[in-house]
Short mmCIF file of C-alpha atoms and ligand atoms in Angstrom, two decimals:
data_model
loop_
_atom_site.label_atom_id
_atom_site.label_comp_id
_atom_site.label_asym_id
_atom_site.label_seq_id
_atom_site.Cartn_x
_atom_site.Cartn_y
_atom_site.Cartn_z
CA MET A 1 -127.57 -35.99 -13.91
CA GLY A 2 -125.03 -35.61 -11.07
CA GLY A 3 -121.24 -33.75 -10.96
CA SER A 4 -120.24 -30.25 -10.90
CA SER A 5 -120.99 -27.57 -13.37
CA THR A 6 -117.37 -27.34 -14.59
CA LYS A 7 -117.09 -28.82 -18.06
CA SER A 8 -115.20 -32.13 -18.03
CA GLU A 9 -112.88 -33.17 -20.75
CA PHE A 10 -110.51 -35.97 -21.24
CA VAL A 11 -106.75 -35.36 -20.84
CA SER A 12 -106.01 -38.98 -22.25
CA VAL A 13 -108.72 -41.41 -23.29
CA LEU A 14 -109.04 -45.16 -22.72
CA ALA A 15 -106.46 -47.11 -24.98
CA ASP A 16 -107.50 -50.64 -26.43
CA LYS A 17 -105.98 -53.60 -24.47
CA GLN A 18 -104.97 -57.12 -25.45
CA VAL A 19 -104.44 -59.26 -22.72
CA LYS A 20 -103.73 -62.99 -22.31
CA GLU A 21 -106.46 -65.41 -20.65
CA GLY A 22 -106.18 -64.89 -16.93
CA GLU A 23 -104.38 -61.76 -16.81
CA ASP A 24 -105.76 -58.46 -15.20
CA VAL A 25 -106.44 -55.70 -17.21
CA THR A 26 -106.92 -51.82 -16.45
CA LEU A 27 -108.49 -49.45 -18.81
CA CYS A 28 -107.65 -45.87 -17.33
CA CYS A 29 -108.08 -42.45 -18.49
CA THR A 30 -107.21 -38.95 -17.35
CA LYS A 31 -109.47 -35.97 -16.97
CA ASN A 32 -109.29 -32.20 -15.87
CA PRO A 33 -109.98 -32.01 -11.95
CA GLY A 34 -113.62 -31.67 -11.42
CA GLU A 35 -116.66 -33.66 -9.87
CA VAL A 36 -118.03 -36.25 -12.18
CA THR A 37 -120.25 -39.37 -12.23
CA ALA A 38 -118.51 -42.13 -14.07
CA LYS A 39 -120.59 -44.67 -15.90
CA TRP A 40 -119.24 -47.74 -17.46
CA LYS A 41 -120.70 -49.75 -20.34
CA LYS A 42 -119.88 -52.96 -22.10
CA ASN A 43 -120.77 -53.60 -25.78
CA GLY A 44 -123.59 -50.70 -25.34
CA HIS A 45 -124.84 -51.91 -22.07
CA SER A 46 -124.57 -50.86 -18.70
CA LEU A 47 -121.77 -52.78 -17.11
CA GLU A 48 -122.79 -54.97 -14.33
CA CYS A 49 -120.10 -54.85 -11.76
CA VAL A 50 -119.21 -58.26 -10.37
CA GLU A 51 -117.55 -58.73 -7.05
CA GLY A 52 -113.96 -59.73 -7.44
CA LYS A 53 -114.07 -59.49 -11.28
CA HIS A 54 -114.56 -55.90 -11.61
CA THR A 55 -113.24 -53.04 -9.69
CA THR A 56 -113.87 -49.25 -10.65
CA GLU A 57 -111.74 -46.45 -9.26
CA LYS A 58 -112.05 -42.59 -9.49
CA SER A 59 -110.03 -40.03 -8.48
CA GLU A 60 -109.74 -36.00 -9.05
CA THR A 61 -107.87 -36.66 -12.29
CA THR A 62 -108.35 -40.51 -13.15
CA CYS A 63 -110.84 -42.75 -13.75
CA SER A 64 -110.07 -46.65 -14.10
CA LEU A 65 -111.74 -50.09 -14.55
CA ILE A 66 -109.69 -53.21 -13.61
CA ILE A 67 -110.95 -56.45 -14.92
CA LYS A 68 -109.44 -59.59 -12.97
CA ASN A 69 -108.38 -62.84 -14.40
CA ALA A 70 -109.51 -61.87 -17.97
CA GLU A 71 -111.42 -64.77 -19.74
CA LYS A 72 -113.38 -65.16 -23.13
CA ALA A 73 -116.52 -63.09 -21.70
CA ASP A 74 -114.50 -60.19 -21.13
CA GLU A 75 -113.88 -59.46 -24.45
CA GLY A 76 -115.72 -56.32 -25.67
CA ASN A 77 -115.86 -52.63 -26.31
CA TYR A 78 -115.75 -50.74 -23.07
CA THR A 79 -117.00 -47.07 -22.91
CA LEU A 80 -116.88 -44.61 -20.02
CA THR A 81 -118.96 -41.50 -19.93
CA LEU A 82 -118.33 -38.77 -17.46
CA GLU A 83 -121.14 -36.88 -16.64
CA TYR A 84 -121.12 -33.49 -15.01
CA LYS A 85 -124.10 -30.79 -14.71
CA ALA A 86 -123.90 -29.35 -17.88
CA GLY A 87 -123.37 -32.47 -20.02
CA SER A 88 -121.24 -35.61 -20.66
CA VAL A 89 -118.17 -36.91 -22.42
CA SER A 90 -117.27 -40.31 -23.32
CA CYS A 91 -114.67 -42.71 -24.87
CA SER A 92 -114.30 -46.33 -25.70
CA ALA A 93 -111.68 -48.92 -26.09
CA MET A 94 -111.49 -52.84 -26.99
CA VAL A 95 -110.58 -55.59 -24.77
CA ILE A 96 -108.91 -58.46 -26.77
CA VAL A 97 -108.63 -61.54 -24.85
CA GLU A 98 -105.98 -63.70 -26.26
CA LEU A 99 -107.12 -67.41 -25.50
CA ASN A 100 -104.55 -70.03 -24.41
CA GLU A 101 -103.31 -71.59 -27.55
CA TRP A 102 -105.80 -74.47 -28.14
CA ARG A 103 -104.11 -75.81 -31.31
CA THR A 104 -100.49 -75.90 -32.23
CA VAL A 105 -99.22 -75.13 -35.61
CA GLN A 106 -95.74 -76.13 -37.13
CA TRP A 107 -94.55 -72.53 -37.79
CA GLU A 108 -91.87 -73.45 -40.39
CA GLN A 109 -92.74 -74.47 -43.70
CA ASP A 110 -89.86 -76.38 -45.21
CA PRO A 111 -90.48 -79.72 -43.29
CA THR A 112 -93.90 -80.05 -44.27
CA ILE A 113 -93.28 -78.96 -47.75
CA THR A 114 -90.54 -81.75 -47.98
CA THR A 115 -92.69 -84.19 -46.51
CA LEU A 116 -95.72 -83.54 -49.01
CA LYS A 117 -93.26 -83.09 -52.07
CA ASN A 118 -91.84 -87.01 -51.00
CA PHE A 119 -95.38 -88.30 -50.31
CA LYS A 120 -96.17 -91.80 -51.74
CA ILE A 121 -100.04 -92.61 -52.39
CA GLY A 122 -100.94 -95.58 -50.32
CA ASN A 123 -102.74 -97.25 -53.34
CA ALA A 124 -100.17 -98.32 -56.09
CA LYS A 125 -102.90 -98.20 -58.82
CA LEU A 126 -103.39 -94.52 -58.23
CA ARG A 127 -101.35 -91.44 -59.72
CA GLU A 128 -103.19 -88.70 -58.02
CA LEU A 129 -105.14 -87.97 -54.80
CA ARG A 130 -108.34 -85.83 -55.79
CA PHE A 131 -109.84 -83.32 -53.65
CA LEU A 132 -113.04 -81.29 -54.58
CA LEU A 133 -113.56 -77.87 -53.19
CA ASN A 134 -117.41 -76.99 -52.66
CA GLY A 135 -118.94 -73.89 -50.93
CA PRO A 136 -120.95 -70.78 -51.13
CA VAL A 137 -120.12 -68.28 -53.91
CA GLY A 138 -116.95 -66.24 -53.07
CA ALA A 139 -116.23 -68.46 -50.40
CA GLY A 140 -112.66 -68.51 -51.61
CA LYS A 141 -112.46 -71.95 -53.17
CA SER A 142 -110.65 -70.98 -56.20
CA SER A 143 -108.12 -68.83 -54.36
CA THR A 144 -107.58 -71.69 -52.07
CA ILE A 145 -106.44 -73.75 -54.81
CA SER A 146 -104.29 -70.98 -56.16
CA THR A 147 -102.55 -70.47 -52.65
CA ILE A 148 -101.91 -74.06 -52.34
CA LYS A 149 -100.11 -74.13 -56.12
CA SER A 150 -98.21 -70.80 -54.97
CA ILE A 151 -96.79 -72.56 -51.83
CA PHE A 152 -95.44 -75.66 -53.72
CA GLU A 153 -94.23 -73.41 -56.64
CA GLY A 154 -92.35 -71.25 -54.55
CA HIS A 155 -94.00 -68.00 -56.23
CA GLN A 156 -97.63 -66.67 -56.54
CA PHE A 157 -99.78 -68.34 -58.64
CA ILE A 158 -101.80 -65.29 -60.17
CA ASN A 159 -105.13 -65.96 -59.21
CA CYS A 160 -107.23 -65.00 -62.21
CA LEU A 161 -109.52 -67.84 -61.27
CA ALA A 162 -110.91 -65.74 -58.08
CA ALA A 163 -113.47 -63.35 -58.58
CA SER A 164 -112.86 -59.71 -57.42
CA ASP A 165 -114.47 -59.06 -53.70
CA LEU A 166 -117.17 -57.17 -55.32
CA ASN A 167 -118.08 -59.80 -57.41
CA SER A 168 -121.21 -60.63 -55.26
CA GLY A 169 -123.70 -62.64 -56.45
CA MET A 170 -122.83 -65.08 -59.02
CA SER A 171 -120.01 -67.76 -59.04
CA PHE A 172 -117.18 -66.58 -61.08
CA THR A 173 -115.93 -70.26 -61.56
CA THR A 174 -118.54 -71.99 -63.93
CA LYS A 175 -116.52 -75.27 -65.21
CA TYR A 176 -115.48 -78.39 -63.48
CA GLN A 177 -111.81 -77.67 -63.62
CA LYS A 178 -108.75 -79.63 -62.41
CA PHE A 179 -105.64 -78.13 -61.12
CA SER A 180 -102.49 -80.06 -60.59
CA ILE A 181 -99.27 -78.97 -58.68
CA GLY A 182 -96.35 -79.78 -60.91
CA THR A 183 -95.56 -83.54 -61.10
CA LEU A 184 -97.07 -83.92 -57.52
CA PRO A 185 -99.55 -86.75 -56.96
CA PHE A 186 -102.54 -84.18 -55.89
CA ALA A 187 -105.23 -82.85 -58.13
CA PHE A 188 -107.74 -80.00 -57.19
CA TYR A 189 -111.32 -79.87 -58.71
CA ASP A 190 -112.56 -76.28 -58.55
CA VAL A 191 -116.37 -75.93 -59.08
CA MET A 192 -119.18 -73.31 -59.41
CA GLY A 193 -120.43 -71.88 -56.10
CA LEU A 194 -123.66 -73.05 -54.20
CA GLU A 195 -126.15 -70.37 -54.37
CA GLU A 196 -129.78 -70.48 -52.67
CA ASP A 197 -132.31 -71.34 -55.42
CA LYS A 198 -134.85 -68.69 -57.05
CA GLU A 199 -138.07 -68.10 -55.51
CA ASP A 200 -140.00 -69.85 -58.18
CA GLY A 201 -137.98 -73.10 -57.19
CA GLN A 202 -135.50 -73.03 -60.27
CA SER A 203 -132.14 -73.90 -59.42
CA LYS A 204 -129.15 -71.43 -59.12
CA GLY A 205 -125.38 -71.95 -58.58
CA VAL A 206 -123.95 -75.27 -58.86
CA ARG A 207 -126.38 -78.18 -58.47
CA SER A 208 -126.00 -80.42 -55.45
CA ASP A 209 -126.66 -83.42 -57.72
CA ASP A 210 -123.96 -82.48 -60.00
CA ILE A 211 -121.43 -82.38 -57.17
CA ILE A 212 -122.80 -85.86 -55.72
CA LYS A 213 -122.17 -87.10 -59.17
CA ALA A 214 -118.45 -85.58 -59.04
CA LEU A 215 -117.77 -87.07 -55.98
CA MET A 216 -118.83 -90.45 -57.39
CA GLY A 217 -116.43 -89.91 -60.44
CA HIS A 218 -119.37 -89.24 -63.05
CA ILE A 219 -118.13 -86.16 -64.07
CA ALA A 220 -114.83 -85.39 -66.48
CA ASN A 221 -112.59 -82.47 -66.43
CA ASP A 222 -113.68 -79.13 -68.29
CA TYR A 223 -117.49 -79.90 -67.67
CA GLU A 224 -119.37 -76.39 -67.86
CA PHE A 225 -122.19 -76.71 -65.10
CA LYS A 226 -125.56 -75.73 -66.20
CA GLN A 227 -127.80 -74.31 -63.41
CA GLU A 228 -131.20 -75.46 -64.86
CA CYS A 229 -130.22 -79.41 -65.25
CA SER A 230 -127.67 -81.90 -64.15
CA ILE A 231 -124.99 -83.50 -66.38
CA CYS A 232 -126.94 -85.92 -69.19
CA GLU A 233 -125.65 -89.38 -69.38
CA ASP A 234 -125.25 -89.21 -72.82
CA SER A 235 -122.81 -86.11 -72.38
CA LYS A 236 -119.17 -86.49 -73.38
CA TYR A 237 -118.39 -85.23 -69.87
CA TYR A 238 -120.31 -88.06 -68.34
CA ILE A 239 -118.16 -91.23 -66.96
CA SER A 240 -120.62 -93.91 -66.80
CA ASP A 241 -118.34 -96.39 -65.25
CA PRO A 242 -115.94 -94.60 -62.83
CA THR A 243 -113.46 -96.17 -60.94
CA LEU A 244 -111.28 -95.06 -58.07
CA LYS A 245 -109.11 -92.76 -60.37
CA ASP A 246 -112.06 -90.82 -61.44
CA LYS A 247 -113.90 -90.37 -57.79
CA ILE A 248 -113.23 -87.69 -55.41
CA HIS A 249 -110.80 -89.00 -52.70
CA CYS A 250 -111.56 -86.05 -50.17
CA LEU A 251 -114.24 -83.29 -50.22
CA VAL A 252 -112.99 -80.02 -48.85
CA SER A 253 -116.07 -77.56 -47.78
CA VAL A 254 -114.69 -73.99 -47.88
CA ILE A 255 -116.45 -71.38 -45.86
CA ALA A 256 -115.36 -67.87 -45.40
CA ALA A 257 -115.13 -66.92 -41.72
CA ASP A 258 -116.69 -63.51 -42.32
CA LYS A 259 -119.64 -64.82 -44.40
CA VAL A 260 -120.40 -67.79 -42.08
CA THR A 261 -123.13 -66.08 -39.82
CA LEU A 262 -124.96 -64.74 -43.03
CA MET A 263 -125.10 -67.86 -44.90
CA ASP A 264 -128.40 -68.66 -46.04
CA ASP A 265 -130.27 -71.66 -44.15
CA LYS A 266 -131.03 -73.11 -48.02
CA VAL A 267 -127.11 -73.08 -48.88
CA ILE A 268 -126.29 -74.72 -45.57
CA GLN A 269 -128.98 -77.33 -46.34
CA LYS A 270 -127.29 -77.87 -49.89
CA MET A 271 -124.04 -78.28 -48.19
CA LYS A 272 -125.37 -80.86 -45.55
CA THR A 273 -126.89 -82.79 -48.32
CA ILE A 274 -123.72 -83.04 -50.48
CA ARG A 275 -121.77 -84.00 -47.15
CA ALA A 276 -124.30 -86.56 -46.16
CA GLU A 277 -124.05 -88.13 -49.69
CA ALA A 278 -120.22 -88.20 -49.05
CA SER A 279 -120.50 -90.04 -45.72
CA LYS A 280 -122.35 -92.48 -47.32
CA LEU A 281 -119.72 -93.14 -50.05
CA GLY A 282 -117.09 -93.16 -47.22
CA ILE A 283 -115.25 -90.14 -48.64
CA PRO A 284 -113.74 -87.99 -45.86
CA GLN A 285 -114.71 -84.62 -45.26
CA LEU A 286 -112.80 -81.47 -44.12
CA VAL A 287 -114.03 -77.50 -43.71
CA PHE A 288 -111.38 -74.91 -44.80
CA MET A 289 -112.56 -71.57 -42.88
CA THR A 290 -111.11 -68.87 -45.40
CA ARG A 291 -110.66 -64.95 -44.97
CA VAL A 292 -109.83 -65.17 -41.33
CA ASP A 293 -108.27 -61.71 -41.48
CA LYS A 294 -111.36 -60.30 -42.22
CA VAL A 295 -112.88 -61.44 -38.72
CA CYS A 296 -109.97 -60.58 -36.50
CA THR A 297 -107.81 -57.74 -36.50
CA VAL A 298 -104.90 -59.46 -34.02
CA THR A 299 -104.97 -62.58 -36.61
CA GLU A 300 -104.68 -60.13 -39.60
CA LYS A 301 -101.51 -58.40 -37.97
CA ASP A 302 -100.04 -61.75 -36.94
CA LEU A 303 -101.39 -65.08 -38.49
CA THR A 304 -99.34 -67.07 -35.50
CA LYS A 305 -101.98 -65.67 -33.14
CA ILE A 306 -104.96 -67.38 -35.01
CA TYR A 307 -105.55 -70.06 -31.96
CA GLN A 308 -105.59 -67.51 -29.56
CA SER A 309 -108.39 -65.48 -30.83
CA LYS A 310 -111.72 -65.66 -29.34
CA LYS A 311 -113.28 -64.43 -32.60
CA ILE A 312 -111.70 -66.92 -34.80
CA LYS A 313 -112.60 -69.71 -32.21
CA GLU A 314 -116.32 -68.52 -32.24
CA LYS A 315 -116.23 -68.44 -36.11
CA MET A 316 -115.15 -72.16 -36.17
CA GLU A 317 -117.66 -72.90 -33.64
CA GLU A 318 -120.47 -71.37 -35.81
CA CYS A 319 -119.25 -73.19 -38.83
CA SER A 320 -119.26 -76.46 -36.66
CA THR A 321 -122.96 -75.78 -35.41
CA ARG A 322 -124.03 -74.65 -38.74
CA LEU A 323 -122.75 -77.43 -40.98
CA GLY A 324 -122.71 -80.23 -38.14
CA VAL A 325 -118.88 -80.85 -38.50
CA PRO A 326 -116.75 -81.78 -35.38
CA MET A 327 -114.16 -78.83 -34.39
CA ASN A 328 -111.10 -81.09 -35.25
CA CYS A 329 -112.26 -81.08 -38.97
CA ILE A 330 -112.19 -77.27 -39.22
CA PHE A 331 -108.97 -75.49 -40.54
CA PRO A 332 -109.07 -71.85 -40.46
CA LEU A 333 -106.92 -70.00 -42.93
CA LYS A 334 -106.03 -67.24 -45.04
CA ASN A 335 -105.29 -67.12 -48.48
CA TYR A 336 -103.30 -64.91 -50.94
CA HIS A 337 -105.55 -62.07 -52.21
CA GLU A 338 -103.85 -58.71 -52.13
CA GLU A 339 -100.18 -59.34 -51.22
CA ILE A 340 -97.43 -60.12 -53.69
CA LYS A 341 -94.88 -61.33 -51.36
CA MET A 342 -94.80 -65.22 -50.13
CA ASN A 343 -95.78 -65.09 -46.41
CA GLU A 344 -94.16 -68.20 -44.33
CA LYS A 345 -96.98 -68.08 -41.86
CA LEU A 346 -99.71 -68.05 -44.21
CA ASN A 347 -98.27 -70.93 -46.03
CA CYS A 348 -97.85 -73.15 -42.63
CA LEU A 349 -101.61 -72.50 -41.88
CA VAL A 350 -102.77 -73.44 -45.31
CA LEU A 351 -100.04 -76.47 -45.28
CA GLU A 352 -101.56 -77.44 -42.03
CA ALA A 353 -104.94 -77.91 -43.62
CA PHE A 354 -103.82 -79.19 -46.76
CA THR A 355 -101.61 -82.08 -44.89
CA GLN A 356 -104.89 -83.23 -43.03
CA ALA A 357 -106.83 -83.54 -46.49
CA VAL A 358 -103.83 -85.38 -47.88
CA TYR A 359 -103.71 -88.01 -45.16
CA SER A 360 -107.64 -88.19 -45.05
CA ALA A 361 -107.73 -88.94 -48.78
CA ASN A 362 -104.93 -91.52 -48.54
CA ASP A 363 -106.77 -93.30 -45.75
CA TYR A 364 -109.74 -93.45 -48.03
CA VAL A 365 -107.85 -94.63 -51.13
CA LYS A 366 -105.97 -97.26 -48.97
CA LYS A 367 -109.05 -98.85 -47.73
CA PHE A 368 -109.85 -99.50 -51.29
CA SER A 369 -106.57 -101.02 -51.77
CA ARG A 370 -106.85 -103.43 -49.01
CA LYS A 371 -110.60 -104.41 -50.61
CA GLU A 372 -109.23 -105.06 -54.06
CA LYS A 373 -106.35 -107.37 -52.29
CA CYS A 374 -109.07 -109.43 -50.44
CA LEU A 375 -110.95 -109.75 -53.75
CA GLU A 376 -108.00 -110.87 -55.43
CA CYS A 377 -107.28 -113.62 -52.73
CA PHE A 378 -110.86 -114.61 -53.20
CA ILE A 379 -110.76 -114.99 -56.74
CA PHE A 380 -107.54 -117.01 -56.61
CA ILE A 381 -108.84 -119.21 -54.18
N1 GTP B 1 -109.23 -61.18 -47.37
C1 GTP B 1 -109.38 -62.29 -47.65
N2 GTP B 1 -109.66 -62.46 -48.99
C2 GTP B 1 -109.88 -63.88 -49.50
C3 GTP B 1 -109.21 -64.85 -49.08
N3 GTP B 1 -109.62 -65.63 -49.67
C4 GTP B 1 -110.28 -65.54 -50.61
N4 GTP B 1 -110.29 -63.92 -50.81
C5 GTP B 1 -111.14 -62.91 -51.76
O1 GTP B 1 -112.63 -63.29 -51.83
C6 GTP B 1 -113.00 -63.35 -53.11
C7 GTP B 1 -113.75 -64.61 -53.70
O2 GTP B 1 -112.72 -65.55 -53.36
P1 GTP B 1 -112.77 -66.74 -54.79
O3 GTP B 1 -111.59 -67.38 -54.57
O4 GTP B 1 -112.97 -66.08 -55.91
O5 GTP B 1 -114.33 -67.64 -54.27
P2 GTP B 1 -114.83 -68.67 -55.09
O6 GTP B 1 -115.15 -69.56 -54.16
O7 GTP B 1 -113.76 -69.53 -55.96
O8 GTP B 1 -116.07 -68.16 -55.70
P3 GTP B 1 -116.97 -68.73 -57.06
O9 GTP B 1 -115.99 -69.06 -57.83
O10 GTP B 1 -117.70 -67.26 -57.36
O11 GTP B 1 -118.04 -69.49 -56.52
C8 GTP B 1 -111.91 -63.17 -53.74
O12 GTP B 1 -111.79 -61.43 -54.13
C9 GTP B 1 -110.51 -63.12 -53.18
O13 GTP B 1 -109.50 -62.62 -53.34
C10 GTP B 1 -108.75 -64.70 -47.80
O14 GTP B 1 -108.41 -65.68 -46.94
N5 GTP B 1 -108.70 -63.30 -47.25
MG1 MG B 2 -114.13 -69.91 -57.83
#
């Protein structure tokens, strides 16, 4: 161990830094005079100083690290250890690199709300576009529906549908339940969460075959899901001859940003099976990535920074890879969960995602309208 025998102490420690991509960042601390050896670490590993990127400086009373041209890879936790003969002292700080905004959001809610309130479905035979929210237990499916309802109703829709955060394990929602927003032409279907099957092969959580039947329009509102068997054809909730008005027009896969890494492969496989079936049926699909506030403190404090956050982008990329969905189909958002006051920025993010779902569903039902017209012409001829 190098340095002098004088005990070294920090006068001021390293401070967390938030920097824009391309800018330089300096981490600096002050210490009492005395000879020390300064060692820098990044995320617990010795910092490999790269020429033109990192510069370390040390004077009698200061130690600093300059990082030039900050990029995604520079984000992390930096630790400085001062070693002197009789011991060492350390301090750490986070460097957060804000990416250049890579997707833009309309941060004013009124124009989008007005557009959606005046929305007309592109198929005259339909009264509503139907969305099914599917995903693992506790992903935020019910909360997303409540949040969308709150936005249009102008006050918080009290979320008795959502589980407490401590309710890990079983799905809080067990029914196939429809939610409307006043007289708007949109209907949401909440379903039980997907779970990993039991070790003896017994099914747990909502069954993939039931979700597929729901997509096809075979399941009526209020059906109580059973884990052990799929809906029977003689059930009063079974629609044997579904038409476009019974079908789902857009499948929304809901994934929690803070849980995507730990999601079980078997649950992912169930989601993929459902998505593959939806693709065969031509049903459009989107992913809503909830709980963004749980993975990024910058975003938690200021939602308008969401598309500058490296953490959020990484989580979206992880959703994209694990589920096999392109990035442009993934929408990160935050739901109302503990706050009581309405928040325009939160609303805008959710509206951005919901608008995309509305347009996708509308494109799907328009195709049917065209097919029906062709069929009518054919019969007429
Ligand atoms: N911090 C935070 N918490 C959220 C968010 N969305 C949902 N939650 C919380 O996450 C928990 C689960 O949410 P739910 O809406 O019940 O999830 P679900 O997918 O309907 O769950 P099941 O019905 O049990 O399958 C609840 O405690 C919500 O309050 C969010 O964006 N941020
Ligand atoms: Mg639920």
